[in-house]
Short mmCIF file of N, CA and C in Angstrom, two decimals:
data_model
loop_
_atom_site.label_atom_id
_atom_site.label_comp_id
_atom_site.label_asym_id
_atom_site.label_seq_id
_atom_site.Cartn_x
_atom_site.Cartn_y
_atom_site.Cartn_z
N MET A 1 106.76 106.66 88.02
CA MET A 1 107.26 106.89 89.36
C MET A 1 108.57 106.15 89.54
N LYS A 2 109.26 106.43 90.65
CA LYS A 2 110.59 105.88 90.86
C LYS A 2 110.56 104.38 91.08
N THR A 3 111.63 103.71 90.63
CA THR A 3 111.79 102.30 90.93
C THR A 3 112.24 102.16 92.37
N ILE A 4 111.80 101.13 93.03
CA ILE A 4 112.10 100.97 94.46
C ILE A 4 113.35 100.12 94.63
N SER A 5 114.24 100.56 95.53
CA SER A 5 115.51 99.87 95.77
C SER A 5 115.27 98.57 96.53
N GLU A 6 116.32 97.74 96.62
CA GLU A 6 116.24 96.45 97.32
C GLU A 6 115.80 96.66 98.77
N LYS A 7 116.37 97.66 99.43
CA LYS A 7 116.07 97.93 100.83
C LYS A 7 114.59 98.28 101.00
N GLN A 8 114.04 99.01 100.05
CA GLN A 8 112.66 99.44 100.15
C GLN A 8 111.67 98.33 99.81
N ARG A 9 112.14 97.22 99.21
CA ARG A 9 111.23 96.15 98.81
C ARG A 9 110.58 95.46 100.00
N LEU A 10 111.13 95.66 101.20
CA LEU A 10 110.52 95.10 102.40
C LEU A 10 109.18 95.78 102.68
N HIS A 11 109.00 96.95 102.12
CA HIS A 11 107.74 97.67 102.30
C HIS A 11 106.67 97.12 101.36
N ARG A 12 105.42 97.36 101.72
CA ARG A 12 104.30 96.91 100.89
C ARG A 12 103.48 98.11 100.45
N HIS A 13 102.89 97.98 99.25
CA HIS A 13 102.15 99.09 98.64
C HIS A 13 100.84 98.55 98.09
N PHE A 14 99.80 99.38 98.16
CA PHE A 14 98.47 98.96 97.74
C PHE A 14 97.78 100.07 96.96
N ALA A 15 96.91 99.66 96.05
CA ALA A 15 95.97 100.57 95.39
C ALA A 15 94.58 100.12 95.80
N ILE A 16 93.73 101.06 96.16
CA ILE A 16 92.37 100.74 96.58
C ILE A 16 91.42 101.68 95.85
N TYR A 17 90.24 101.14 95.50
CA TYR A 17 89.17 102.01 95.02
C TYR A 17 88.38 102.38 96.27
N LYS A 18 88.65 103.58 96.80
CA LYS A 18 87.96 104.01 98.02
C LYS A 18 86.51 104.31 97.69
N PRO A 19 85.58 103.61 98.34
CA PRO A 19 84.18 103.87 98.06
C PRO A 19 83.69 105.17 98.71
N TYR A 20 82.59 105.68 98.21
CA TYR A 20 81.88 106.80 98.82
C TYR A 20 81.54 106.41 100.26
N GLY A 21 81.69 107.38 101.19
CA GLY A 21 81.28 107.15 102.58
C GLY A 21 82.36 106.62 103.49
N TYR A 22 83.56 106.37 102.97
CA TYR A 22 84.67 105.89 103.80
C TYR A 22 85.65 107.03 104.07
N LEU A 23 86.24 107.02 105.26
CA LEU A 23 87.31 107.96 105.58
C LEU A 23 88.63 107.37 105.09
N SER A 24 89.57 108.23 104.69
CA SER A 24 90.88 107.77 104.20
C SER A 24 91.83 107.57 105.37
N GLN A 25 91.40 106.79 106.34
CA GLN A 25 92.22 106.57 107.54
C GLN A 25 91.82 105.26 108.19
N PHE A 26 92.64 104.85 109.17
CA PHE A 26 92.42 103.59 109.87
C PHE A 26 91.87 103.79 111.27
N VAL A 27 92.06 104.98 111.83
CA VAL A 27 91.59 105.28 113.18
C VAL A 27 90.79 106.56 113.11
N ASN A 28 89.67 106.59 113.81
CA ASN A 28 88.84 107.80 113.84
C ASN A 28 88.77 108.32 115.27
N ASN A 29 89.32 109.52 115.46
CA ASN A 29 89.30 110.14 116.78
C ASN A 29 88.19 111.17 116.91
N GLY A 30 87.33 111.26 115.89
CA GLY A 30 86.25 112.25 115.90
C GLY A 30 85.13 111.87 116.86
N GLN A 31 84.17 112.76 116.97
CA GLN A 31 83.05 112.55 117.90
C GLN A 31 82.15 111.40 117.47
N LYS A 32 81.99 111.20 116.15
CA LYS A 32 81.12 110.14 115.65
C LYS A 32 81.93 108.89 115.32
N GLN A 33 82.73 108.45 116.30
CA GLN A 33 83.68 107.35 116.07
C GLN A 33 83.03 106.09 115.55
N ASN A 34 81.89 105.72 116.07
CA ASN A 34 81.31 104.42 115.74
C ASN A 34 80.47 104.43 114.47
N THR A 35 80.22 105.60 113.90
CA THR A 35 79.36 105.67 112.72
C THR A 35 80.15 105.83 111.43
N LYS A 36 81.44 106.04 111.51
CA LYS A 36 82.25 106.27 110.32
C LYS A 36 82.88 104.98 109.83
N LYS A 37 82.96 104.83 108.50
CA LYS A 37 83.58 103.66 107.89
C LYS A 37 85.05 103.97 107.63
N LEU A 38 85.92 103.03 108.01
CA LEU A 38 87.37 103.22 107.89
C LEU A 38 87.97 102.20 106.92
N LEU A 39 89.17 102.50 106.42
CA LEU A 39 89.81 101.65 105.40
C LEU A 39 90.06 100.23 105.89
N GLY A 40 90.34 100.07 107.17
CA GLY A 40 90.62 98.74 107.70
C GLY A 40 89.46 97.77 107.56
N ALA A 41 88.25 98.28 107.34
CA ALA A 41 87.09 97.41 107.15
C ALA A 41 87.09 96.76 105.77
N LEU A 42 87.92 97.25 104.86
CA LEU A 42 87.93 96.76 103.48
C LEU A 42 88.96 95.66 103.21
N TYR A 43 90.01 95.61 104.07
CA TYR A 43 91.13 94.69 103.78
C TYR A 43 91.97 94.58 105.04
N ASN A 44 92.66 93.46 105.19
CA ASN A 44 93.55 93.26 106.35
C ASN A 44 94.94 93.80 106.01
N PHE A 45 95.09 95.13 106.09
CA PHE A 45 96.37 95.76 105.75
C PHE A 45 97.40 95.46 106.82
N PRO A 46 98.71 95.37 106.43
CA PRO A 46 99.74 95.14 107.44
C PRO A 46 99.90 96.33 108.38
N THR A 47 100.41 96.07 109.56
CA THR A 47 100.67 97.13 110.53
C THR A 47 101.59 98.17 109.92
N GLY A 48 101.29 99.42 110.17
CA GLY A 48 102.13 100.51 109.65
C GLY A 48 101.69 101.03 108.30
N THR A 49 100.61 100.49 107.74
CA THR A 49 100.12 100.97 106.45
C THR A 49 99.50 102.35 106.63
N MET A 50 99.81 103.25 105.71
CA MET A 50 99.27 104.61 105.75
C MET A 50 98.71 104.98 104.38
N ALA A 51 97.66 105.79 104.40
CA ALA A 51 97.12 106.32 103.15
C ALA A 51 98.06 107.39 102.63
N ILE A 52 98.29 107.40 101.31
CA ILE A 52 99.12 108.42 100.68
C ILE A 52 98.17 109.53 100.23
N GLY A 53 98.13 110.61 100.97
CA GLY A 53 97.17 111.65 100.70
C GLY A 53 95.80 111.19 101.19
N ARG A 54 94.78 111.95 100.81
CA ARG A 54 93.43 111.62 101.28
C ARG A 54 92.41 111.89 100.19
N LEU A 55 91.31 111.21 100.32
CA LEU A 55 90.10 111.53 99.58
C LEU A 55 89.05 111.75 100.66
N ASP A 56 88.29 112.86 100.57
CA ASP A 56 87.32 113.11 101.63
C ASP A 56 86.22 112.05 101.60
N GLU A 57 85.41 112.04 102.63
CA GLU A 57 84.40 110.99 102.83
C GLU A 57 83.47 110.84 101.63
N LYS A 58 83.12 111.96 100.98
CA LYS A 58 82.18 111.92 99.86
C LYS A 58 82.85 111.68 98.51
N SER A 59 84.18 111.61 98.49
CA SER A 59 84.91 111.37 97.24
C SER A 59 85.27 109.90 97.12
N GLU A 60 85.53 109.48 95.89
CA GLU A 60 85.80 108.06 95.61
C GLU A 60 87.05 107.94 94.75
N GLY A 61 87.41 106.68 94.52
CA GLY A 61 88.43 106.41 93.52
C GLY A 61 89.76 105.98 94.08
N LEU A 62 90.80 106.20 93.29
CA LEU A 62 92.13 105.66 93.57
C LEU A 62 92.76 106.29 94.80
N LEU A 63 93.08 105.43 95.74
CA LEU A 63 93.84 105.83 96.92
C LEU A 63 95.00 104.86 97.04
N LEU A 64 96.20 105.38 97.12
CA LEU A 64 97.38 104.54 97.30
C LEU A 64 97.71 104.46 98.77
N LEU A 65 98.22 103.29 99.18
CA LEU A 65 98.62 103.08 100.57
C LEU A 65 100.00 102.45 100.56
N THR A 66 100.76 102.70 101.61
CA THR A 66 102.12 102.15 101.69
C THR A 66 102.54 102.01 103.14
N THR A 67 103.57 101.20 103.36
CA THR A 67 104.20 101.13 104.67
C THR A 67 105.49 101.96 104.68
N ASN A 68 105.76 102.67 103.57
CA ASN A 68 107.00 103.43 103.42
C ASN A 68 106.71 104.94 103.45
N GLY A 69 107.11 105.62 104.51
CA GLY A 69 106.87 107.05 104.65
C GLY A 69 107.54 107.89 103.57
N LYS A 70 108.71 107.46 103.09
CA LYS A 70 109.41 108.22 102.04
C LYS A 70 108.61 108.21 100.74
N VAL A 71 108.04 107.06 100.41
CA VAL A 71 107.21 106.96 99.21
C VAL A 71 105.99 107.86 99.36
N SER A 72 105.40 107.83 100.53
CA SER A 72 104.22 108.67 100.79
C SER A 72 104.55 110.15 100.60
N ASN A 73 105.66 110.59 101.17
CA ASN A 73 106.06 112.01 101.04
C ASN A 73 106.31 112.39 99.59
N HIS A 74 106.94 111.48 98.83
CA HIS A 74 107.24 111.77 97.42
C HIS A 74 105.95 111.94 96.62
N ILE A 75 105.00 111.04 96.80
CA ILE A 75 103.76 111.09 96.02
C ILE A 75 102.91 112.28 96.44
N CYS A 76 102.96 112.67 97.71
CA CYS A 76 102.18 113.83 98.18
C CYS A 76 102.81 115.15 97.75
N SER A 77 104.01 115.10 97.22
CA SER A 77 104.67 116.32 96.78
C SER A 77 103.95 116.92 95.58
N ASP A 78 104.30 118.13 95.24
CA ASP A 78 103.67 118.81 94.11
C ASP A 78 104.22 118.35 92.76
N LYS A 79 105.00 117.28 92.74
CA LYS A 79 105.60 116.81 91.49
C LYS A 79 104.75 115.75 90.80
N ILE A 80 103.87 115.09 91.55
CA ILE A 80 103.10 113.96 91.01
C ILE A 80 101.69 114.42 90.64
N GLU A 81 101.27 114.13 89.41
CA GLU A 81 99.93 114.50 88.96
C GLU A 81 98.87 113.60 89.57
N LYS A 82 97.73 114.22 89.91
CA LYS A 82 96.55 113.49 90.35
C LYS A 82 95.40 113.92 89.44
N GLU A 83 94.75 112.93 88.80
CA GLU A 83 93.66 113.26 87.87
C GLU A 83 92.32 112.84 88.47
N TYR A 84 91.35 113.73 88.34
CA TYR A 84 90.01 113.51 88.89
C TYR A 84 88.97 113.65 87.79
N TYR A 85 87.91 112.86 87.89
CA TYR A 85 86.71 113.08 87.09
C TYR A 85 85.67 113.68 88.04
N ALA A 86 85.14 114.84 87.66
CA ALA A 86 84.13 115.50 88.47
C ALA A 86 82.84 115.63 87.68
N GLN A 87 81.75 115.13 88.26
CA GLN A 87 80.42 115.35 87.69
C GLN A 87 79.91 116.64 88.33
N VAL A 88 79.61 117.62 87.49
CA VAL A 88 79.22 118.93 88.00
C VAL A 88 77.76 119.24 87.67
N ASP A 89 77.20 120.11 88.47
CA ASP A 89 75.81 120.53 88.31
C ASP A 89 75.74 121.54 87.17
N GLY A 90 75.07 121.17 86.07
CA GLY A 90 74.96 122.05 84.91
C GLY A 90 75.85 121.59 83.77
N ASP A 91 75.64 122.18 82.62
CA ASP A 91 76.45 121.89 81.43
C ASP A 91 77.61 122.87 81.42
N ILE A 92 78.76 122.43 81.89
CA ILE A 92 79.90 123.33 82.10
C ILE A 92 80.31 124.00 80.78
N THR A 93 80.65 125.28 80.88
CA THR A 93 81.00 126.08 79.70
C THR A 93 82.50 126.06 79.45
N GLN A 94 82.88 126.40 78.21
CA GLN A 94 84.30 126.51 77.89
C GLN A 94 84.95 127.64 78.69
N GLU A 95 84.20 128.68 78.95
CA GLU A 95 84.74 129.79 79.76
C GLU A 95 85.09 129.31 81.17
N ALA A 96 84.21 128.51 81.77
CA ALA A 96 84.47 127.97 83.11
C ALA A 96 85.68 127.05 83.09
N ILE A 97 85.80 126.23 82.04
CA ILE A 97 86.94 125.32 81.91
C ILE A 97 88.25 126.11 81.81
N LYS A 98 88.25 127.19 81.02
CA LYS A 98 89.45 128.03 80.90
C LYS A 98 89.83 128.65 82.24
N ARG A 99 88.81 129.12 82.98
CA ARG A 99 89.08 129.70 84.30
C ARG A 99 89.70 128.68 85.24
N LEU A 100 89.14 127.46 85.25
CA LEU A 100 89.69 126.39 86.10
C LEU A 100 91.15 126.10 85.74
N ALA A 101 91.41 126.03 84.42
CA ALA A 101 92.76 125.70 83.95
C ALA A 101 93.77 126.79 84.31
N LYS A 102 93.32 128.02 84.27
CA LYS A 102 94.21 129.16 84.56
C LYS A 102 94.49 129.30 86.05
N GLY A 103 93.52 128.91 86.89
CA GLY A 103 93.64 129.05 88.34
C GLY A 103 92.53 129.95 88.86
N VAL A 104 91.88 129.51 89.94
CA VAL A 104 90.78 130.27 90.52
C VAL A 104 91.06 130.51 92.00
N GLU A 105 90.40 131.52 92.54
CA GLU A 105 90.58 131.83 93.96
C GLU A 105 89.62 131.00 94.79
N ILE A 106 90.17 130.31 95.79
CA ILE A 106 89.36 129.52 96.71
C ILE A 106 89.77 129.87 98.13
N GLY A 107 88.98 129.46 99.09
CA GLY A 107 89.33 129.65 100.49
C GLY A 107 90.07 128.43 101.00
N PHE A 108 91.15 128.66 101.74
CA PHE A 108 91.93 127.56 102.31
C PHE A 108 92.53 128.03 103.62
N ASP A 109 92.23 127.31 104.70
CA ASP A 109 92.77 127.66 106.03
C ASP A 109 92.39 129.08 106.44
N GLY A 110 91.19 129.52 106.07
CA GLY A 110 90.73 130.85 106.44
C GLY A 110 91.32 131.98 105.62
N LYS A 111 92.08 131.62 104.57
CA LYS A 111 92.71 132.63 103.71
C LYS A 111 92.32 132.37 102.27
N LYS A 112 92.48 133.40 101.45
CA LYS A 112 92.25 133.25 100.01
C LYS A 112 93.48 132.61 99.38
N TYR A 113 93.24 131.73 98.42
CA TYR A 113 94.32 131.01 97.76
C TYR A 113 93.97 130.89 96.28
N THR A 114 94.93 131.19 95.41
CA THR A 114 94.72 131.01 93.98
C THR A 114 95.37 129.70 93.55
N THR A 115 94.56 128.83 92.95
CA THR A 115 95.06 127.52 92.56
C THR A 115 96.07 127.65 91.42
N ALA A 116 96.99 126.71 91.36
CA ALA A 116 97.99 126.70 90.29
C ALA A 116 97.33 126.31 88.97
N PRO A 117 97.88 126.74 87.84
CA PRO A 117 97.36 126.30 86.55
C PRO A 117 97.33 124.77 86.49
N CYS A 118 96.32 124.23 85.83
CA CYS A 118 96.16 122.78 85.76
C CYS A 118 95.53 122.39 84.42
N LYS A 119 95.43 121.10 84.17
CA LYS A 119 94.83 120.60 82.93
C LYS A 119 93.35 120.30 83.18
N VAL A 120 92.49 120.85 82.35
CA VAL A 120 91.04 120.65 82.49
C VAL A 120 90.43 120.46 81.11
N PHE A 121 89.54 119.47 80.98
CA PHE A 121 88.76 119.36 79.75
C PHE A 121 87.44 118.67 80.07
N LYS A 122 86.45 118.96 79.23
CA LYS A 122 85.13 118.35 79.38
C LYS A 122 85.14 116.96 78.75
N LEU A 123 84.59 115.98 79.44
CA LEU A 123 84.51 114.63 78.90
C LEU A 123 83.33 114.56 77.92
N SER A 124 83.55 113.93 76.78
CA SER A 124 82.48 113.85 75.79
C SER A 124 81.47 112.75 76.12
N ASN A 125 81.88 111.76 76.93
CA ASN A 125 81.00 110.67 77.34
C ASN A 125 81.01 110.52 78.85
N ILE A 126 79.95 109.97 79.39
CA ILE A 126 79.91 109.68 80.83
C ILE A 126 80.91 108.56 81.10
N PRO A 127 81.84 108.75 82.05
CA PRO A 127 82.84 107.70 82.29
C PRO A 127 82.21 106.45 82.90
N LYS A 128 82.83 105.30 82.61
CA LYS A 128 82.37 104.04 83.20
C LYS A 128 83.04 103.88 84.56
N LEU A 129 82.23 104.05 85.59
CA LEU A 129 82.72 103.99 86.96
C LEU A 129 81.82 103.07 87.76
N PRO A 130 82.33 102.51 88.87
CA PRO A 130 81.45 101.69 89.71
C PRO A 130 80.25 102.50 90.20
N GLU A 131 79.14 101.80 90.39
CA GLU A 131 77.95 102.48 90.89
C GLU A 131 78.21 102.97 92.31
N ARG A 132 77.76 104.17 92.58
CA ARG A 132 77.96 104.76 93.90
C ARG A 132 76.89 104.28 94.86
N SER A 133 77.25 104.08 96.13
CA SER A 133 76.28 103.58 97.12
C SER A 133 75.16 104.57 97.36
N LYS A 134 75.45 105.86 97.25
CA LYS A 134 74.41 106.88 97.38
C LYS A 134 74.20 107.50 96.01
N LYS A 135 72.97 107.43 95.54
CA LYS A 135 72.66 107.90 94.18
C LYS A 135 72.85 109.41 94.05
N ILE A 136 73.29 109.82 92.84
CA ILE A 136 73.36 111.23 92.47
C ILE A 136 72.01 111.56 91.83
N ARG A 137 71.56 112.77 92.02
CA ARG A 137 70.30 113.16 91.36
C ARG A 137 70.45 112.96 89.85
N ASP A 138 69.34 112.69 89.18
CA ASP A 138 69.42 112.45 87.74
C ASP A 138 69.09 113.72 86.94
N ASP A 139 69.19 113.60 85.63
CA ASP A 139 69.05 114.76 84.75
C ASP A 139 67.64 115.34 84.70
N ARG A 140 66.66 114.66 85.32
CA ARG A 140 65.32 115.24 85.39
C ARG A 140 65.34 116.55 86.21
N HIS A 141 66.34 116.68 87.06
CA HIS A 141 66.48 117.87 87.90
C HIS A 141 67.44 118.89 87.29
N GLY A 142 67.74 118.76 86.03
CA GLY A 142 68.66 119.66 85.35
C GLY A 142 69.88 118.90 84.86
N PRO A 143 70.55 119.45 83.85
CA PRO A 143 71.69 118.73 83.25
C PRO A 143 72.90 118.68 84.17
N THR A 144 73.71 117.65 83.95
CA THR A 144 75.02 117.56 84.60
C THR A 144 76.05 117.32 83.51
N SER A 145 77.31 117.52 83.82
CA SER A 145 78.39 117.24 82.87
C SER A 145 79.61 116.75 83.64
N TRP A 146 80.54 116.15 82.91
CA TRP A 146 81.75 115.59 83.51
C TRP A 146 82.98 116.32 82.99
N VAL A 147 83.92 116.59 83.89
CA VAL A 147 85.20 117.20 83.50
C VAL A 147 86.34 116.38 84.08
N SER A 148 87.47 116.41 83.40
CA SER A 148 88.72 115.86 83.91
C SER A 148 89.55 117.03 84.42
N ILE A 149 90.04 116.91 85.64
CA ILE A 149 90.90 117.95 86.23
C ILE A 149 92.16 117.27 86.75
N THR A 150 93.31 117.69 86.23
CA THR A 150 94.59 117.11 86.64
C THR A 150 95.40 118.16 87.39
N LEU A 151 95.71 117.85 88.64
CA LEU A 151 96.43 118.77 89.53
C LEU A 151 97.78 118.21 89.92
N GLN A 152 98.67 119.11 90.32
CA GLN A 152 99.91 118.68 90.96
C GLN A 152 99.95 119.18 92.40
N GLU A 153 98.89 119.83 92.83
CA GLU A 153 98.78 120.24 94.23
C GLU A 153 97.55 119.56 94.79
N GLY A 154 97.33 119.66 96.07
CA GLY A 154 96.18 118.99 96.65
C GLY A 154 95.73 119.62 97.95
N LYS A 155 95.18 120.80 97.86
CA LYS A 155 94.63 121.45 99.04
C LYS A 155 93.34 120.75 99.46
N PHE A 156 92.92 120.99 100.69
CA PHE A 156 91.74 120.36 101.25
C PHE A 156 90.50 120.68 100.41
N ARG A 157 89.83 119.62 99.91
CA ARG A 157 88.61 119.74 99.09
C ARG A 157 88.81 120.67 97.89
N GLN A 158 90.00 120.66 97.33
CA GLN A 158 90.37 121.62 96.29
C GLN A 158 89.48 121.55 95.05
N VAL A 159 89.27 120.36 94.50
CA VAL A 159 88.49 120.25 93.26
C VAL A 159 87.07 120.75 93.49
N ARG A 160 86.46 120.37 94.59
CA ARG A 160 85.11 120.82 94.90
C ARG A 160 85.05 122.35 95.01
N LYS A 161 86.04 122.93 95.67
CA LYS A 161 86.08 124.40 95.81
C LYS A 161 86.30 125.07 94.46
N MET A 162 87.12 124.45 93.61
CA MET A 162 87.39 125.02 92.30
C MET A 162 86.14 125.06 91.43
N THR A 163 85.41 123.94 91.36
CA THR A 163 84.23 123.92 90.50
C THR A 163 83.14 124.85 91.04
N SER A 164 83.05 124.96 92.36
CA SER A 164 82.09 125.91 92.95
C SER A 164 82.46 127.35 92.61
N ALA A 165 83.76 127.63 92.56
CA ALA A 165 84.22 128.99 92.27
C ALA A 165 83.82 129.44 90.87
N VAL A 166 83.60 128.48 89.95
CA VAL A 166 83.16 128.85 88.59
C VAL A 166 81.67 128.54 88.39
N CYS A 167 80.96 128.36 89.52
CA CYS A 167 79.49 128.20 89.53
C CYS A 167 78.99 126.87 88.95
N PHE A 168 79.81 125.82 89.03
CA PHE A 168 79.39 124.48 88.63
C PHE A 168 79.77 123.51 89.76
N PRO A 169 78.96 123.47 90.84
CA PRO A 169 79.31 122.65 91.99
C PRO A 169 79.47 121.17 91.64
N THR A 170 80.40 120.52 92.32
CA THR A 170 80.66 119.09 92.11
C THR A 170 79.59 118.25 92.79
N LEU A 171 79.03 117.30 92.03
CA LEU A 171 78.05 116.35 92.55
C LEU A 171 78.71 115.01 92.89
N ARG A 172 79.69 114.61 92.08
CA ARG A 172 80.42 113.36 92.30
C ARG A 172 81.87 113.60 91.93
N LEU A 173 82.78 113.09 92.76
CA LEU A 173 84.21 113.29 92.51
C LEU A 173 84.93 111.96 92.63
N VAL A 174 85.67 111.59 91.57
CA VAL A 174 86.37 110.31 91.52
C VAL A 174 87.81 110.56 91.08
N ARG A 175 88.78 110.16 91.91
CA ARG A 175 90.19 110.24 91.48
C ARG A 175 90.47 109.00 90.64
N ILE A 176 90.91 109.22 89.41
CA ILE A 176 91.14 108.08 88.51
C ILE A 176 92.62 107.77 88.30
N ARG A 177 93.51 108.69 88.72
CA ARG A 177 94.93 108.45 88.45
C ARG A 177 95.80 109.18 89.46
N VAL A 178 96.90 108.53 89.86
CA VAL A 178 97.97 109.16 90.64
C VAL A 178 99.25 108.81 89.90
N GLY A 179 99.93 109.81 89.34
CA GLY A 179 101.12 109.54 88.54
C GLY A 179 100.75 108.66 87.36
N ASN A 180 101.38 107.48 87.26
CA ASN A 180 101.07 106.58 86.15
C ASN A 180 100.24 105.37 86.60
N ILE A 181 99.61 105.48 87.77
CA ILE A 181 98.75 104.41 88.27
C ILE A 181 97.30 104.84 88.10
N TYR A 182 96.51 104.00 87.42
CA TYR A 182 95.10 104.30 87.11
C TYR A 182 94.18 103.33 87.86
N ILE A 183 92.92 103.74 88.04
CA ILE A 183 91.95 102.82 88.63
C ILE A 183 91.54 101.74 87.65
N ASN A 184 91.66 102.01 86.35
CA ASN A 184 91.26 101.05 85.31
C ASN A 184 89.86 100.53 85.62
N ALA A 185 89.71 99.21 85.74
CA ALA A 185 88.37 98.64 85.94
C ALA A 185 88.16 98.18 87.38
N MET A 186 88.83 98.81 88.32
CA MET A 186 88.66 98.42 89.73
C MET A 186 87.22 98.63 90.17
N GLU A 187 86.77 97.79 91.09
CA GLU A 187 85.42 97.88 91.65
C GLU A 187 85.47 98.59 93.00
N ASN A 188 84.32 99.04 93.46
CA ASN A 188 84.21 99.67 94.78
C ASN A 188 84.84 98.80 95.85
N GLY A 189 85.77 99.36 96.63
CA GLY A 189 86.38 98.65 97.74
C GLY A 189 87.47 97.67 97.35
N GLU A 190 87.73 97.50 96.06
CA GLU A 190 88.75 96.53 95.62
C GLU A 190 90.13 97.03 96.03
N VAL A 191 90.96 96.06 96.47
CA VAL A 191 92.34 96.35 96.88
C VAL A 191 93.29 95.52 96.04
N ILE A 192 94.32 96.15 95.49
CA ILE A 192 95.34 95.44 94.69
C ILE A 192 96.69 95.72 95.35
N GLU A 193 97.47 94.67 95.59
CA GLU A 193 98.83 94.89 96.10
C GLU A 193 99.74 95.18 94.91
N LEU A 194 100.55 96.22 95.03
CA LEU A 194 101.44 96.66 93.96
C LEU A 194 102.87 96.23 94.26
N ASN A 195 103.61 95.90 93.21
CA ASN A 195 105.03 95.57 93.40
C ASN A 195 105.84 96.81 93.73
N GLU A 196 105.47 97.91 93.11
CA GLU A 196 106.19 99.17 93.33
C GLU A 196 105.27 100.34 92.97
N ILE A 197 105.62 101.50 93.52
CA ILE A 197 104.91 102.72 93.14
C ILE A 197 105.92 103.85 93.04
#
């Protein structure tokens, strides 16, 4: 990602492992205001901090935050790769992986949308990730498998819609990378201040 100029160094940037069950925001204007967990409960972020993109409430993993709107706009653009690990229901087939990589039709904003080509492969081992607060069903109820999906776009609930479109619904979704920033060995709710992004 770009190096930050002297003027931009006044801004602060963070990487967080967003846990399952948290909203990617600081204020909740929804009807269930008091029952939702917000990012501010995890760390005392400076005023003006914003999440760069979002992970839905049931998704986990790397979320970048910044006080710089220009940095946020750049990372949310279609130029920066975002990589996800998805645990799917069933033993995903090579045919399904090829379809995902080529692009599948999903619903978005009440319209049909074909996803852009992306990088997809099946993981040979279960990834080492923090334990989730809500358990995923185990293999006694049928097999599961893990795939890596790398996108440069980010429609609402896109990865979940994509895996459902090829008949392998997502059970767990973890973003592991944004550009060249990885979650590495971060723990649930851990926050790291970054020098630059």
